[in-house]
Amino acid sequence: MDGSRRSSKANAFFSGLGKKKKIVLFDTLVNNYSKDELVAVLAHEVGHYKKKHTLFSMIFSILQTALLLWLLSVFINNEWFSLALGGTEYSLALSLIAFTLLYSPLSLITGILMNIYSRKNEFEADNFARVTFSAEALASALKKLSSDSLSNLTPHPMYVFFYYSHPPLLQRLKALQA
Ligand SMILES: [Zn+2]
């Protein structure tokens, strides 16, 4: 993928299912990483596929969308929310405001659950690359990726718990040494 036009950050990801599946490597990655580092990144992405992370992430996001649409229909088809917000009768606008207010705490919770799942998957994919290729090459690629994206080396654990979809670099390096 031609990522260099937009940013100097390097990245790789898995996309598609079945016959359409592919691993996308940014040109910034291909140009600036050694062959071993690239193979390690590739092995990590293959790990996501082999451990069925891609499939389950897709299922979870479909379920999340279904939940959102169901809740939206409950709010739109019910006058309680309009009355609770001070309206005298059903109002679509008030229903939508109530939905937005009450959906944000719920999406915070689903976001936390998705992040916990995603961080677990990163460790599994790292381990797949360690077993099938090389811990050293992956560690070296992760360090480069981390410095390219100016990531925080020592984020607060609570911040990681709420918002990080990937474990912090030092934890991943430590897990690779185990
Ligand atoms: Zn990953």
PDB file of C-alpha atoms and ligand atoms in Angstrom:
ATOM      1  CA  MET A   1       0.000   0.000   0.000  1.00  0.00           C
ATOM      2  CA  ASP A   2       1.191   3.431  -0.927  1.00  0.00           C
ATOM      3  CA  GLY A   3       1.168   4.911   2.588  1.00  0.00           C
ATOM      4  CA  SER A   4       4.155   7.244   2.181  1.00  0.00           C
ATOM      5  CA  ARG A   5       2.055   9.919   0.458  1.00  0.00           C
ATOM      6  CA  ARG A   6       0.022  10.410   3.610  1.00  0.00           C
ATOM      7  CA  SER A   7       2.446   9.691   6.396  1.00  0.00           C
ATOM      8  CA  SER A   8       5.935   8.497   7.195  1.00  0.00           C
ATOM      9  CA  LYS A   9       4.505   5.955   9.655  1.00  0.00           C
ATOM     10  CA  ALA A  10       4.945   2.305   8.745  1.00  0.00           C
ATOM     11  CA  ASN A  11       2.159  -0.197   9.192  1.00  0.00           C
ATOM     12  CA  ALA A  12       0.826  -3.592   8.182  1.00  0.00           C
ATOM     13  CA  PHE A  13      -2.584  -5.184   8.531  1.00  0.00           C
ATOM     14  CA  PHE A  14      -4.697  -8.123   7.526  1.00  0.00           C
ATOM     15  CA  SER A  15      -7.767  -7.600   5.381  1.00  0.00           C
ATOM     16  CA  GLY A  16     -10.539  -9.654   3.823  1.00  0.00           C
ATOM     17  CA  LEU A  17     -11.697 -13.213   4.335  1.00  0.00           C
ATOM     18  CA  GLY A  18     -11.547 -16.449   2.350  1.00  0.00           C
ATOM     19  CA  LYS A  19     -10.104 -16.109  -1.129  1.00  0.00           C
ATOM     20  CA  LYS A  20     -10.038 -12.320  -0.844  1.00  0.00           C
ATOM     21  CA  LYS A  21      -7.718 -12.326   2.161  1.00  0.00           C
ATOM     22  CA  LYS A  22      -4.548 -10.307   1.962  1.00  0.00           C
ATOM     23  CA  ILE A  23      -1.850  -8.831   4.113  1.00  0.00           C
ATOM     24  CA  VAL A  24      -1.179  -5.187   3.422  1.00  0.00           C
ATOM     25  CA  LEU A  25       2.324  -3.841   3.982  1.00  0.00           C
ATOM     26  CA  PHE A  26       2.922  -0.097   3.738  1.00  0.00           C
ATOM     27  CA  ASP A  27       5.646   0.957   1.313  1.00  0.00           C
ATOM     28  CA  THR A  28       7.240   2.816   4.247  1.00  0.00           C
ATOM     29  CA  LEU A  29       7.620  -0.571   5.931  1.00  0.00           C
ATOM     30  CA  VAL A  30       8.955  -2.376   2.849  1.00  0.00           C
ATOM     31  CA  ASN A  31      11.499   0.373   2.157  1.00  0.00           C
ATOM     32  CA  ASN A  32      12.850   0.931   5.660  1.00  0.00           C
ATOM     33  CA  TYR A  33      12.811  -2.481   7.345  1.00  0.00           C
ATOM     34  CA  SER A  34      15.245  -5.366   6.879  1.00  0.00           C
ATOM     35  CA  LYS A  35      14.140  -8.575   5.211  1.00  0.00           C
ATOM     36  CA  ASP A  36      14.030 -10.417   8.540  1.00  0.00           C
ATOM     37  CA  GLU A  37      11.979  -7.647  10.127  1.00  0.00           C
ATOM     38  CA  LEU A  38       9.510  -7.776   7.231  1.00  0.00           C
ATOM     39  CA  VAL A  39       9.178 -11.561   7.488  1.00  0.00           C
ATOM     40  CA  ALA A  40       8.576 -11.187  11.236  1.00  0.00           C
ATOM     41  CA  VAL A  41       5.838  -8.585  10.651  1.00  0.00           C
ATOM     42  CA  LEU A  42       4.328 -10.856   7.996  1.00  0.00           C
ATOM     43  CA  ALA A  43       4.448 -13.808  10.414  1.00  0.00           C
ATOM     44  CA  HIS A  44       2.678 -11.677  13.046  1.00  0.00           C
ATOM     45  CA  GLU A  45      -0.108 -10.853  10.562  1.00  0.00           C
ATOM     46  CA  VAL A  46      -0.377 -14.506   9.451  1.00  0.00           C
ATOM     47  CA  GLY A  47      -0.686 -15.314  13.180  1.00  0.00           C
ATOM     48  CA  HIS A  48      -3.779 -13.101  13.394  1.00  0.00           C
ATOM     49  CA  TYR A  49      -5.294 -15.113  10.570  1.00  0.00           C
ATOM     50  CA  LYS A  50      -4.262 -18.558  11.847  1.00  0.00           C
ATOM     51  CA  LYS A  51      -5.583 -17.828  15.326  1.00  0.00           C
ATOM     52  CA  LYS A  52      -8.890 -16.665  13.741  1.00  0.00           C
ATOM     53  CA  HIS A  53      -8.579 -13.143  15.171  1.00  0.00           C
ATOM     54  CA  THR A  54      -9.662 -11.606  11.858  1.00  0.00           C
ATOM     55  CA  LEU A  55     -12.829 -13.713  11.738  1.00  0.00           C
ATOM     56  CA  PHE A  56     -13.837 -13.074  15.354  1.00  0.00           C
ATOM     57  CA  SER A  57     -13.096  -9.337  15.172  1.00  0.00           C
ATOM     58  CA  MET A  58     -15.415  -9.166  12.188  1.00  0.00           C
ATOM     59  CA  ILE A  59     -18.142 -11.125  14.007  1.00  0.00           C
ATOM     60  CA  PHE A  60     -17.797  -8.860  17.072  1.00  0.00           C
ATOM     61  CA  SER A  61     -18.092  -5.694  15.047  1.00  0.00           C
ATOM     62  CA  ILE A  62     -21.174  -7.042  13.234  1.00  0.00           C
ATOM     63  CA  LEU A  63     -22.730  -7.877  16.634  1.00  0.00           C
ATOM     64  CA  GLN A  64     -21.831  -4.425  17.897  1.00  0.00           C
ATOM     65  CA  THR A  65     -23.530  -2.802  14.909  1.00  0.00           C
ATOM     66  CA  ALA A  66     -26.587  -5.042  15.390  1.00  0.00           C
ATOM     67  CA  LEU A  67     -26.777  -3.986  19.055  1.00  0.00           C
ATOM     68  CA  LEU A  68     -26.486  -0.330  18.083  1.00  0.00           C
ATOM     69  CA  LEU A  69     -29.261  -0.584  15.487  1.00  0.00           C
ATOM     70  CA  TRP A  70     -31.518  -2.531  17.851  1.00  0.00           C
ATOM     71  CA  LEU A  71     -31.070   0.046  20.616  1.00  0.00           C
ATOM     72  CA  LEU A  72     -31.676   2.829  18.136  1.00  0.00           C
ATOM     73  CA  SER A  73     -34.962   1.197  17.107  1.00  0.00           C
ATOM     74  CA  VAL A  74     -36.001   0.880  20.766  1.00  0.00           C
ATOM     75  CA  PHE A  75     -35.319   4.580  21.328  1.00  0.00           C
ATOM     76  CA  ILE A  76     -37.020   5.695  18.123  1.00  0.00           C
ATOM     77  CA  ASN A  77     -40.121   3.597  18.735  1.00  0.00           C
ATOM     78  CA  ASN A  78     -40.689   4.670  22.304  1.00  0.00           C
ATOM     79  CA  GLU A  79     -42.106   7.897  23.720  1.00  0.00           C
ATOM     80  CA  TRP A  80     -40.637   7.444  27.238  1.00  0.00           C
ATOM     81  CA  PHE A  81     -37.356   9.043  26.282  1.00  0.00           C
ATOM     82  CA  SER A  82     -39.050  12.151  24.877  1.00  0.00           C
ATOM     83  CA  LEU A  83     -41.137  12.453  28.050  1.00  0.00           C
ATOM     84  CA  ALA A  84     -38.104  11.878  30.286  1.00  0.00           C
ATOM     85  CA  LEU A  85     -36.251  14.702  28.547  1.00  0.00           C
ATOM     86  CA  GLY A  86     -39.103  17.123  29.195  1.00  0.00           C
ATOM     87  CA  GLY A  87     -41.143  16.766  26.017  1.00  0.00           C
ATOM     88  CA  THR A  88     -44.948  16.654  26.237  1.00  0.00           C
ATOM     89  CA  GLU A  89     -45.277  14.096  23.432  1.00  0.00           C
ATOM     90  CA  TYR A  90     -43.143  11.808  21.253  1.00  0.00           C
ATOM     91  CA  SER A  91     -40.345  13.637  19.452  1.00  0.00           C
ATOM     92  CA  LEU A  92     -37.815  12.021  17.139  1.00  0.00           C
ATOM     93  CA  ALA A  93     -35.218  14.677  17.988  1.00  0.00           C
ATOM     94  CA  LEU A  94     -35.529  14.054  21.750  1.00  0.00           C
ATOM     95  CA  SER A  95     -35.380  10.268  21.179  1.00  0.00           C
ATOM     96  CA  LEU A  96     -32.143  10.693  19.249  1.00  0.00           C
ATOM     97  CA  ILE A  97     -30.647  12.960  21.930  1.00  0.00           C
ATOM     98  CA  ALA A  98     -31.529  10.387  24.617  1.00  0.00           C
ATOM     99  CA  PHE A  99     -30.002   7.644  22.496  1.00  0.00           C
ATOM    100  CA  THR A 100     -26.753   9.581  22.053  1.00  0.00           C
ATOM    101  CA  LEU A 101     -26.537  10.334  25.799  1.00  0.00           C
ATOM    102  CA  LEU A 102     -27.121   6.743  26.857  1.00  0.00           C
ATOM    103  CA  TYR A 103     -25.152   5.087  24.087  1.00  0.00           C
ATOM    104  CA  SER A 104     -21.821   6.682  24.985  1.00  0.00           C
ATOM    105  CA  PRO A 105     -21.351   4.866  28.333  1.00  0.00           C
ATOM    106  CA  LEU A 106     -22.356   1.635  26.614  1.00  0.00           C
ATOM    107  CA  SER A 107     -19.894   2.157  23.780  1.00  0.00           C
ATOM    108  CA  LEU A 108     -17.184   2.883  26.359  1.00  0.00           C
ATOM    109  CA  ILE A 109     -17.825  -0.579  27.823  1.00  0.00           C
ATOM    110  CA  THR A 110     -17.893  -2.378  24.456  1.00  0.00           C
ATOM    111  CA  GLY A 111     -14.734  -0.447  23.502  1.00  0.00           C
ATOM    112  CA  ILE A 112     -12.946  -1.661  26.645  1.00  0.00           C
ATOM    113  CA  LEU A 113     -13.987  -5.261  25.926  1.00  0.00           C
ATOM    114  CA  MET A 114     -12.800  -5.004  22.319  1.00  0.00           C
ATOM    115  CA  ASN A 115      -9.461  -3.564  23.478  1.00  0.00           C
ATOM    116  CA  ILE A 116      -8.933  -6.376  26.004  1.00  0.00           C
ATOM    117  CA  TYR A 117      -9.628  -8.899  23.239  1.00  0.00           C
ATOM    118  CA  SER A 118      -7.376  -7.067  20.790  1.00  0.00           C
ATOM    119  CA  ARG A 119      -4.429  -6.830  23.231  1.00  0.00           C
ATOM    120  CA  LYS A 120      -4.702 -10.564  23.928  1.00  0.00           C
ATOM    121  CA  ASN A 121      -4.642 -11.174  20.156  1.00  0.00           C
ATOM    122  CA  GLU A 122      -1.494  -9.086  19.724  1.00  0.00           C
ATOM    123  CA  PHE A 123       0.349 -11.249  22.242  1.00  0.00           C
ATOM    124  CA  GLU A 124      -0.858 -14.373  20.429  1.00  0.00           C
ATOM    125  CA  ALA A 125       0.213 -13.057  17.014  1.00  0.00           C
ATOM    126  CA  ASP A 126       3.606 -12.026  18.440  1.00  0.00           C
ATOM    127  CA  ASN A 127       4.004 -15.502  19.852  1.00  0.00           C
ATOM    128  CA  PHE A 128       3.075 -17.018  16.481  1.00  0.00           C
ATOM    129  CA  ALA A 129       5.854 -14.968  14.848  1.00  0.00           C
ATOM    130  CA  ARG A 130       8.256 -16.020  17.637  1.00  0.00           C
ATOM    131  CA  VAL A 131       7.528 -19.729  17.173  1.00  0.00           C
ATOM    132  CA  THR A 132       7.366 -19.771  13.363  1.00  0.00           C
ATOM    133  CA  PHE A 133      10.155 -17.282  12.646  1.00  0.00           C
ATOM    134  CA  SER A 134      12.178 -15.236  15.088  1.00  0.00           C
ATOM    135  CA  ALA A 135      11.642 -13.347  18.339  1.00  0.00           C
ATOM    136  CA  GLU A 136      14.701 -11.132  17.676  1.00  0.00           C
ATOM    137  CA  ALA A 137      13.529 -10.006  14.230  1.00  0.00           C
ATOM    138  CA  LEU A 138      10.049  -9.199  15.519  1.00  0.00           C
ATOM    139  CA  ALA A 139      11.443  -7.357  18.544  1.00  0.00           C
ATOM    140  CA  SER A 140      13.608  -5.274  16.250  1.00  0.00           C
ATOM    141  CA  ALA A 141      10.662  -4.481  13.946  1.00  0.00           C
ATOM    142  CA  LEU A 142       8.424  -3.576  16.918  1.00  0.00           C
ATOM    143  CA  LYS A 143      11.048  -1.181  18.264  1.00  0.00           C
ATOM    144  CA  LYS A 144      11.274   0.549  14.889  1.00  0.00           C
ATOM    145  CA  LEU A 145       7.483   0.706  14.536  1.00  0.00           C
ATOM    146  CA  SER A 146       7.215   2.163  18.015  1.00  0.00           C
ATOM    147  CA  SER A 147       9.814   4.863  17.435  1.00  0.00           C
ATOM    148  CA  ASP A 148       8.313   5.712  14.013  1.00  0.00           C
ATOM    149  CA  SER A 149       4.938   6.304  15.608  1.00  0.00           C
ATOM    150  CA  LEU A 150       6.466   8.151  18.597  1.00  0.00           C
ATOM    151  CA  SER A 151       4.530   5.866  20.918  1.00  0.00           C
ATOM    152  CA  ASN A 152       4.626   6.295  24.675  1.00  0.00           C
ATOM    153  CA  LEU A 153       7.014   3.752  26.213  1.00  0.00           C
ATOM    154  CA  THR A 154       5.525   3.934  29.686  1.00  0.00           C
ATOM    155  CA  PRO A 155       1.801   4.698  29.388  1.00  0.00           C
ATOM    156  CA  HIS A 156      -0.264   4.626  32.581  1.00  0.00           C
ATOM    157  CA  PRO A 157      -1.741   1.104  33.041  1.00  0.00           C
ATOM    158  CA  MET A 158      -5.271   2.495  33.471  1.00  0.00           C
ATOM    159  CA  TYR A 159      -4.954   4.425  30.227  1.00  0.00           C
ATOM    160  CA  VAL A 160      -3.780   1.233  28.504  1.00  0.00           C
ATOM    161  CA  PHE A 161      -6.751  -0.667  29.985  1.00  0.00           C
ATOM    162  CA  PHE A 162      -9.288   1.811  28.598  1.00  0.00           C
ATOM    163  CA  TYR A 163      -7.846   2.923  25.297  1.00  0.00           C
ATOM    164  CA  TYR A 164      -5.009   0.724  23.973  1.00  0.00           C
ATOM    165  CA  SER A 165      -5.850  -1.814  21.285  1.00  0.00           C
ATOM    166  CA  HIS A 166      -2.198  -2.935  21.288  1.00  0.00           C
ATOM    167  CA  PRO A 167      -0.092  -3.708  24.374  1.00  0.00           C
ATOM    168  CA  PRO A 168       2.682  -1.171  25.054  1.00  0.00           C
ATOM    169  CA  LEU A 169       6.057  -1.980  23.441  1.00  0.00           C
ATOM    170  CA  LEU A 170       7.875  -2.951  26.636  1.00  0.00           C
ATOM    171  CA  GLN A 171       5.230  -5.571  27.509  1.00  0.00           C
ATOM    172  CA  ARG A 172       5.436  -7.056  24.031  1.00  0.00           C
ATOM    173  CA  LEU A 173       9.237  -7.219  24.163  1.00  0.00           C
ATOM    174  CA  LYS A 174       9.064  -8.834  27.583  1.00  0.00           C
ATOM    175  CA  ALA A 175       6.571 -11.449  26.345  1.00  0.00           C
ATOM    176  CA  LEU A 176       8.849 -12.238  23.395  1.00  0.00           C
ATOM    177  CA  GLN A 177      11.743 -12.975  25.731  1.00  0.00           C
ATOM    178  CA  ALA A 178       9.704 -15.432  27.786  1.00  0.00           C
TER     179      ALA A 178
HETATM  180 ZN    ZN B   1      -1.210  -7.368  15.347  1.00  0.00          ZN
END
